[in-house]
Coordinates of C-alpha atoms and ligand atoms in Angstrom, one line a residue:
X1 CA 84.9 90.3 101.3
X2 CA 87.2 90.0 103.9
X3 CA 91.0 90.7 105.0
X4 CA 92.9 89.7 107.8
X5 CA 96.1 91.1 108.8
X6 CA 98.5 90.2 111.8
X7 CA 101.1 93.2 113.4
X8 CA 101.9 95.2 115.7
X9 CA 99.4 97.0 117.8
X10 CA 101.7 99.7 119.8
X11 CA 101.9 102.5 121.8
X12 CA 104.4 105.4 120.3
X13 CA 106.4 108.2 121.2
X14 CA 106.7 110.6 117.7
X15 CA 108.7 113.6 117.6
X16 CA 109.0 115.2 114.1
X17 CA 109.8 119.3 113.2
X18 CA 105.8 120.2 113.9
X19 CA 105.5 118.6 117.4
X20 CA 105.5 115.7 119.5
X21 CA 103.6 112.9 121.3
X22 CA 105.0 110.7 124.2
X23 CA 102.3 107.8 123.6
X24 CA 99.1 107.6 120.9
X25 CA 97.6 104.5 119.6
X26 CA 99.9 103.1 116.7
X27 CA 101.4 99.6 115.4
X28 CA 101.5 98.4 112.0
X29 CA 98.3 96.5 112.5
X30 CA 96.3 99.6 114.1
X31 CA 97.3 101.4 110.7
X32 CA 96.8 99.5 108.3
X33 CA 92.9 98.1 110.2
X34 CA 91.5 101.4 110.0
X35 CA 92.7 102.6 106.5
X36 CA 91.3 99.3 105.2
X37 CA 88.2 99.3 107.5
X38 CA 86.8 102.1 104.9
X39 CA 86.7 99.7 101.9
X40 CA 85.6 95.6 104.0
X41 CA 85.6 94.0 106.5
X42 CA 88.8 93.8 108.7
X43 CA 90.2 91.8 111.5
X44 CA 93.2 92.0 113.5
X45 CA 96.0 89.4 114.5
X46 CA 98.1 90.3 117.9
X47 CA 99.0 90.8 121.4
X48 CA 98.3 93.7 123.6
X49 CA 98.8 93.9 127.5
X50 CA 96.6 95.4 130.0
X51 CA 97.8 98.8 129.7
X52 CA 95.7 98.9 126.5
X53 CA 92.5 100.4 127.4
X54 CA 88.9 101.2 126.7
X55 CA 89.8 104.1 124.7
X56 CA 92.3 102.4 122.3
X57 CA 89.2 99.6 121.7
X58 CA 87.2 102.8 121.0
X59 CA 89.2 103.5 117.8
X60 CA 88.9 99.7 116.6
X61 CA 85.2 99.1 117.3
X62 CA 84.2 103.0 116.0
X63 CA 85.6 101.4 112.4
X64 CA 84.1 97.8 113.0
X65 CA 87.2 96.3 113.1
X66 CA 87.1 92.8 114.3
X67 CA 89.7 92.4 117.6
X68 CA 88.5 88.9 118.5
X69 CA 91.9 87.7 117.3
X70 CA 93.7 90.0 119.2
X71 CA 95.0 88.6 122.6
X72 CA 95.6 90.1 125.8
X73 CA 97.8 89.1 128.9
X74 CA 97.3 90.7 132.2
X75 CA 100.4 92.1 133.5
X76 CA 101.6 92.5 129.9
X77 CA 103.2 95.7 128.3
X78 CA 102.0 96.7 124.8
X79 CA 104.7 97.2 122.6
X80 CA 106.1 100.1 122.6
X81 CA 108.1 101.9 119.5
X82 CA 109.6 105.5 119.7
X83 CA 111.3 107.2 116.8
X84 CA 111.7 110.9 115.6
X85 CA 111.2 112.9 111.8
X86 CA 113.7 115.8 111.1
X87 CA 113.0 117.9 107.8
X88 CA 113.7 114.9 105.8
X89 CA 109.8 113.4 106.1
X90 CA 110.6 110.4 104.3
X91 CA 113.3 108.8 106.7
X92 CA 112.0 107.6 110.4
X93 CA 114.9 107.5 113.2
X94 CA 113.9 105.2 115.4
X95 CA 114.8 105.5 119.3
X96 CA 113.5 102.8 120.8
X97 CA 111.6 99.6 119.5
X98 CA 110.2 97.4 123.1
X99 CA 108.6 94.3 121.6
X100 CA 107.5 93.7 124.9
X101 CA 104.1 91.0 124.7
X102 CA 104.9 90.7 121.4
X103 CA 108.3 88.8 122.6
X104 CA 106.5 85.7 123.5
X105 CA 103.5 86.1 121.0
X106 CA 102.0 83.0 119.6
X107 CA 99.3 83.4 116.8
X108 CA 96.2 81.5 116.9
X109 CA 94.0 82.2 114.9
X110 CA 89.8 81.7 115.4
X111 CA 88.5 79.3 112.7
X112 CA 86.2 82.4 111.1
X113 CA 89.9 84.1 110.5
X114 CA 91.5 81.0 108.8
X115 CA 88.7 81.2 106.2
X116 CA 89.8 85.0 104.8
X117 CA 89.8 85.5 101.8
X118 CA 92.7 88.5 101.7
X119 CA 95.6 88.4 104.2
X120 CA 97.8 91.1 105.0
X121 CA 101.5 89.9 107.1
X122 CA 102.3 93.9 108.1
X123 CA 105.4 95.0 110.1
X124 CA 106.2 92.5 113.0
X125 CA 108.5 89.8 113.4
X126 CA 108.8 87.2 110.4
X127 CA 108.6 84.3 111.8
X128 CA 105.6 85.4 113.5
X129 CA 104.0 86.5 110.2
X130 CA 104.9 82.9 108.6
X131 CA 102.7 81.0 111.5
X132 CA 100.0 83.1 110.5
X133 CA 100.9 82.6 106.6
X134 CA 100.5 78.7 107.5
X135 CA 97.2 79.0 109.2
X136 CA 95.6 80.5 106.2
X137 CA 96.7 78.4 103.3
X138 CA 93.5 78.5 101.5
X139 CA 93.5 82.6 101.0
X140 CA 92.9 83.8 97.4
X141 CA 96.1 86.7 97.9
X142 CA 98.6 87.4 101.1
X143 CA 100.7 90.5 101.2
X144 CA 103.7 91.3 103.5
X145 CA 105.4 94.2 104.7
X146 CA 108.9 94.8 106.5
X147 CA 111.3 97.2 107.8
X148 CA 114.7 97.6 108.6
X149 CA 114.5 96.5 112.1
X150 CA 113.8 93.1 111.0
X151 CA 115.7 93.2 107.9
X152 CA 119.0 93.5 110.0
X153 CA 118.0 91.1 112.7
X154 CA 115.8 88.6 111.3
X155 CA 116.9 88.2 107.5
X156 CA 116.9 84.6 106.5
X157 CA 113.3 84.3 108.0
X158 CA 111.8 87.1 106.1
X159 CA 113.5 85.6 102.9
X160 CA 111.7 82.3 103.9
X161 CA 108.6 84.2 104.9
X162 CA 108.8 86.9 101.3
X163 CA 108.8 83.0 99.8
X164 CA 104.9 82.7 100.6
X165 CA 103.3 85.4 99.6
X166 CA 101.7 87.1 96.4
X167 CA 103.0 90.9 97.3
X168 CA 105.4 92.4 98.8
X169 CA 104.8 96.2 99.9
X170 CA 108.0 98.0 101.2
X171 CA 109.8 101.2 100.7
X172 CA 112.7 101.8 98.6
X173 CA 115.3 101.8 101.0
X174 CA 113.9 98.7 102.4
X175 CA 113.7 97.0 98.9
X176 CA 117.8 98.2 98.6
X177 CA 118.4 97.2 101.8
X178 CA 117.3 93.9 101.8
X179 CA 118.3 92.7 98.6
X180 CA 121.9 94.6 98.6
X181 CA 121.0 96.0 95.4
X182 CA 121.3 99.9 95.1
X183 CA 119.3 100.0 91.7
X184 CA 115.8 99.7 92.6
X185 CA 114.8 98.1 89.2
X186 CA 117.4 95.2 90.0
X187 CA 116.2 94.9 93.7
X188 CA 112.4 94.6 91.9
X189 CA 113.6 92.1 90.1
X190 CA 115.3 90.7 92.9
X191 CA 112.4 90.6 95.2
X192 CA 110.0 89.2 92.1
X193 CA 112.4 85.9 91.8
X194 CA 111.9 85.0 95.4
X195 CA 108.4 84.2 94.9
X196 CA 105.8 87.3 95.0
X197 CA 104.2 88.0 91.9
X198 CA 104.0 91.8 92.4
X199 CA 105.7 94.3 94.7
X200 CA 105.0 97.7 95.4
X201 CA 107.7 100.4 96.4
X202 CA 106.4 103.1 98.6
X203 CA 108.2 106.1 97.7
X204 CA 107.0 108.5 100.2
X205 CA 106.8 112.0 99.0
X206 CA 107.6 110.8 95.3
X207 CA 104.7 108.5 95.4
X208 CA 104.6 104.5 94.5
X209 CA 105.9 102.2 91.6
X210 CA 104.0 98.5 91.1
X211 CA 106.0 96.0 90.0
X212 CA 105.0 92.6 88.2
X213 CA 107.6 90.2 85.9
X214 CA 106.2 91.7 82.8
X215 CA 104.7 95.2 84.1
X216 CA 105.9 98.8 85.6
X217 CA 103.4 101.3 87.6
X218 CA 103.8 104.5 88.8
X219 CA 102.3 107.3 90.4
X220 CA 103.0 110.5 92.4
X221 CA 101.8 111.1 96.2
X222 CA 99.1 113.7 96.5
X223 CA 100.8 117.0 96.5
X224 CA 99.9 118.2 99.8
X225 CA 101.8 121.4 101.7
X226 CA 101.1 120.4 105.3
X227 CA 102.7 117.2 106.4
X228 CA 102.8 116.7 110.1
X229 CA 103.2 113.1 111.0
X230 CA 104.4 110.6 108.4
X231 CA 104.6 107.9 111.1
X232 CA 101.8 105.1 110.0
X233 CA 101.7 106.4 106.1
X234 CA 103.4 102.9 104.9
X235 CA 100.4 101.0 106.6
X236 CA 98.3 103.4 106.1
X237 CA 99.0 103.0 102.0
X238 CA 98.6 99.2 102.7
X239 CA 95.7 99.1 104.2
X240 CA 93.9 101.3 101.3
X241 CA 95.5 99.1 98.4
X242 CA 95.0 95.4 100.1
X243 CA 90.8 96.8 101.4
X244 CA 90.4 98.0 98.0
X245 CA 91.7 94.7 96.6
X246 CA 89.4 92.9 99.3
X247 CA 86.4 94.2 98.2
X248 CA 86.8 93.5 94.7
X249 CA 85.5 90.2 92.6
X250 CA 88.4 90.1 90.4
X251 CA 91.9 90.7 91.4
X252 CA 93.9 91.2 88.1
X253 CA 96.6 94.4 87.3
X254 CA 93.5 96.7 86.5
X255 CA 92.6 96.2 89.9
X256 CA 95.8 96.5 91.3
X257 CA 96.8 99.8 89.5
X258 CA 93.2 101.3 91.3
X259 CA 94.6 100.0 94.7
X260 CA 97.6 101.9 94.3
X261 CA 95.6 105.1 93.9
X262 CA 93.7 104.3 96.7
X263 CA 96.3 103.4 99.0
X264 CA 98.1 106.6 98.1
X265 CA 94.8 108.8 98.6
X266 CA 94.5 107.1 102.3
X267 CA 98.1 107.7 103.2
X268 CA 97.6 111.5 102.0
X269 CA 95.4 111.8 104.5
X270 CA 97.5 110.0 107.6
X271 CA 100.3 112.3 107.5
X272 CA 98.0 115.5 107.5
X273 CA 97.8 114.6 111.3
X274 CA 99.4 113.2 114.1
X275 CA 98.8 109.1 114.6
X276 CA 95.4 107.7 113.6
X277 CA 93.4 111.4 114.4
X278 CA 92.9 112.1 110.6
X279 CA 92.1 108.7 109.5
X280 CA 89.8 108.0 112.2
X281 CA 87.9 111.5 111.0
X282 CA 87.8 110.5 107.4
X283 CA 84.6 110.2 105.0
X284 CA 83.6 108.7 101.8
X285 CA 83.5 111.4 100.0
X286 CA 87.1 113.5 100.9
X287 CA 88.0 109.5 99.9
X288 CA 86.4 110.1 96.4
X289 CA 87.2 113.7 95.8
X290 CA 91.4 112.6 96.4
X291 CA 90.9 109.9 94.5
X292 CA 89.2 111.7 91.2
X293 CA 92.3 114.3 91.6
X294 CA 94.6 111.6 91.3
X295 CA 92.6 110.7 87.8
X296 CA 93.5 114.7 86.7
X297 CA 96.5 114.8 87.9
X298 CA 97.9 111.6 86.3
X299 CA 95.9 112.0 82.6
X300 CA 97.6 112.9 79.6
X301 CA 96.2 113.0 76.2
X302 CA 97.9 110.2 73.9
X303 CA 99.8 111.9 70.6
X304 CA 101.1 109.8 67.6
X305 CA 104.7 111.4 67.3
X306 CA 103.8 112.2 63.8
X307 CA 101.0 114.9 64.4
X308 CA 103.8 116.4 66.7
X309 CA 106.0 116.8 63.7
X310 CA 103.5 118.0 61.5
X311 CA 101.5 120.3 63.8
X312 CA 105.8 121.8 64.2
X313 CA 106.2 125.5 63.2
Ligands
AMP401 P1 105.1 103.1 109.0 O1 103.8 102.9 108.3 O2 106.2 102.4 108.3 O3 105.4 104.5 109.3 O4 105.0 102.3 110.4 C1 104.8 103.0 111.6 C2 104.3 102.0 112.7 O5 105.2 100.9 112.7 C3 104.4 102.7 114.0 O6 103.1 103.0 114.5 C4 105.1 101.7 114.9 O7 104.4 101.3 116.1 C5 105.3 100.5 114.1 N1 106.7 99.9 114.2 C6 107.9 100.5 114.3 N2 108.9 99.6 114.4 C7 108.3 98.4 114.3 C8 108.9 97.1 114.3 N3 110.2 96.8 114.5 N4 108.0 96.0 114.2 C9 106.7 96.3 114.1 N5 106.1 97.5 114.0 C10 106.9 98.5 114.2

């Protein structure tokens, strides 16, 4: 029972129609940590400098995350991303992206994180999730996530990088963007002949679609009427389908298809709030209660066409 995941750990500036914040804890890794914390154990790959402080660890070690893996260098700058939201909740705009320690970042991982079980390559650059990818040859399933940053400045290493994993986990402009393919069903397919034996497409407020060579899954978001803060949702999804995976025995398409419930009932809750705040407030049970309305709102009873035609007026 337990998942690794390397990314970025960040400091970010988010303006979007219902307010603003000019620096709250974020990064890939910070996301997708303490959505996944709720479901195993979790430990985090990366850099930070020194202007990452007591109060950020706060968030980490309040979940139980594990940040022995993640380095810090005196003098460094944590990196730093900025973007805005206008009505359109789905796209982020983003302003400013500072890599800053993450520039020179070289992953080494402690032997205890070699050994997990569950790996998780989220948002950072790809050549820095494939030295992690080859440190942990022996784990049972490794997932990867992207965006268009890296897309358009790092392509042919995330194509080598996509090679090595079991699932990929983007969103559908990302899956069009990097395959060149406007049909999403083609980019799937696309995506699936590189290597990964299931993607997911995050479809923000229209929900998620799994993908396998011989399988189609989808589902709605959680149909919620205050969003404030989409920024983190993506990871925030990840984190909830890879920890539910994690602490699972068996790792077949049943279990997938749960894990994209959960993932979607976790992000639900990110967006109600700005940054980590709602997350970081969440409990078991408004996780189970999201998750059983997912059941209702998803079931339909199963009719044979003929008792339609018969029970006709
Ligand atoms: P998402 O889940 O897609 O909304 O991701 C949001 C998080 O991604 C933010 O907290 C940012 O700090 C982080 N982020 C933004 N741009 C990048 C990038 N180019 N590489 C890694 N992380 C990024």
């Amino acid at each position: 029972m337990s998942l690794l995941v390397v990314g970025s750990v960040a400091f970010d500036a988010v303006e979007t129609p219902f307010g603003k914040r000019d620096k709250m804890l974020g990064g890939a890794a910070t996301h997708f940590s303490l959505s996944a914390s709720f479901y195993t154990d979790v430990r985090i790959v990366g850099v930070v400098g020194d202007d990452f402080g007591r109060e950020e660890d706060q968030v980490f070690a309040e979940r139980n995350i594990d940040t022995t893996d993640l380095e810090r260098i005196s003098g460094g700058r944590t990196f730093f991303w900025q973007g805005r939201y206008d009505y359109d909740l789905n796209t982020a705009h983003t302003l400013d992206t500072q890599l800053n320690v993450f520039a020179d970042f070289k992953p080494k991982l402690s032997d205890a994180a070699k050994k997990s079980r569950l790996v998780f390559l989220a948002n950072i650059q790809p050549d820095l999730q494939r030295e992690v990818r080859e440190q942990v040859m022996g784990a049972e399933l490794v997932g990867l996530d992207t965006m268009n940053f890296w897309i358009e400045s790092a392509r042919e290493s995330l194509i080598e990088t996509i090679k090595g994993v079991n699932v990929v986990i983007i969103n559908d402009a990302e899956a069009r963007h990097l395959t060149d393919e406007p049909n999403l069903i083609k980019a799937a397919r696309k995506i699936l002949q590189w290597g990964p034996t299931a993607l997911v497409v995050k479809r923000g407020e229209y929900g998620a679609a799994l993908f396998t060579g011989k399988s189609y899954f989808a589902i709605p978001a959680y149909p919620l009427e205050s969003v404030f803060d989409p920024t983190g949702a993506g990871d925030t999804f990840a984190g909830g389908f890879m920890g539910y995976l994690a602490s699972q025995q068996k790792i077949d398409e049943a279990a997938m298809r749960r894990a994209m419930i959960f993932g979607s009932v976790m992000a639900s809750f990110n967006v109600e709030e700005f940054g980590t705040d709602r997350v970081r407030r969440l409990t078991h049970e408004e996780i189970n209660e999201r998750f059983r309305a997912f059941k209702q709102m998803t079931h339909f009873e199963e009719i044979p066409f003929d008792r339609v035609k018969a029970s006709a007026p």
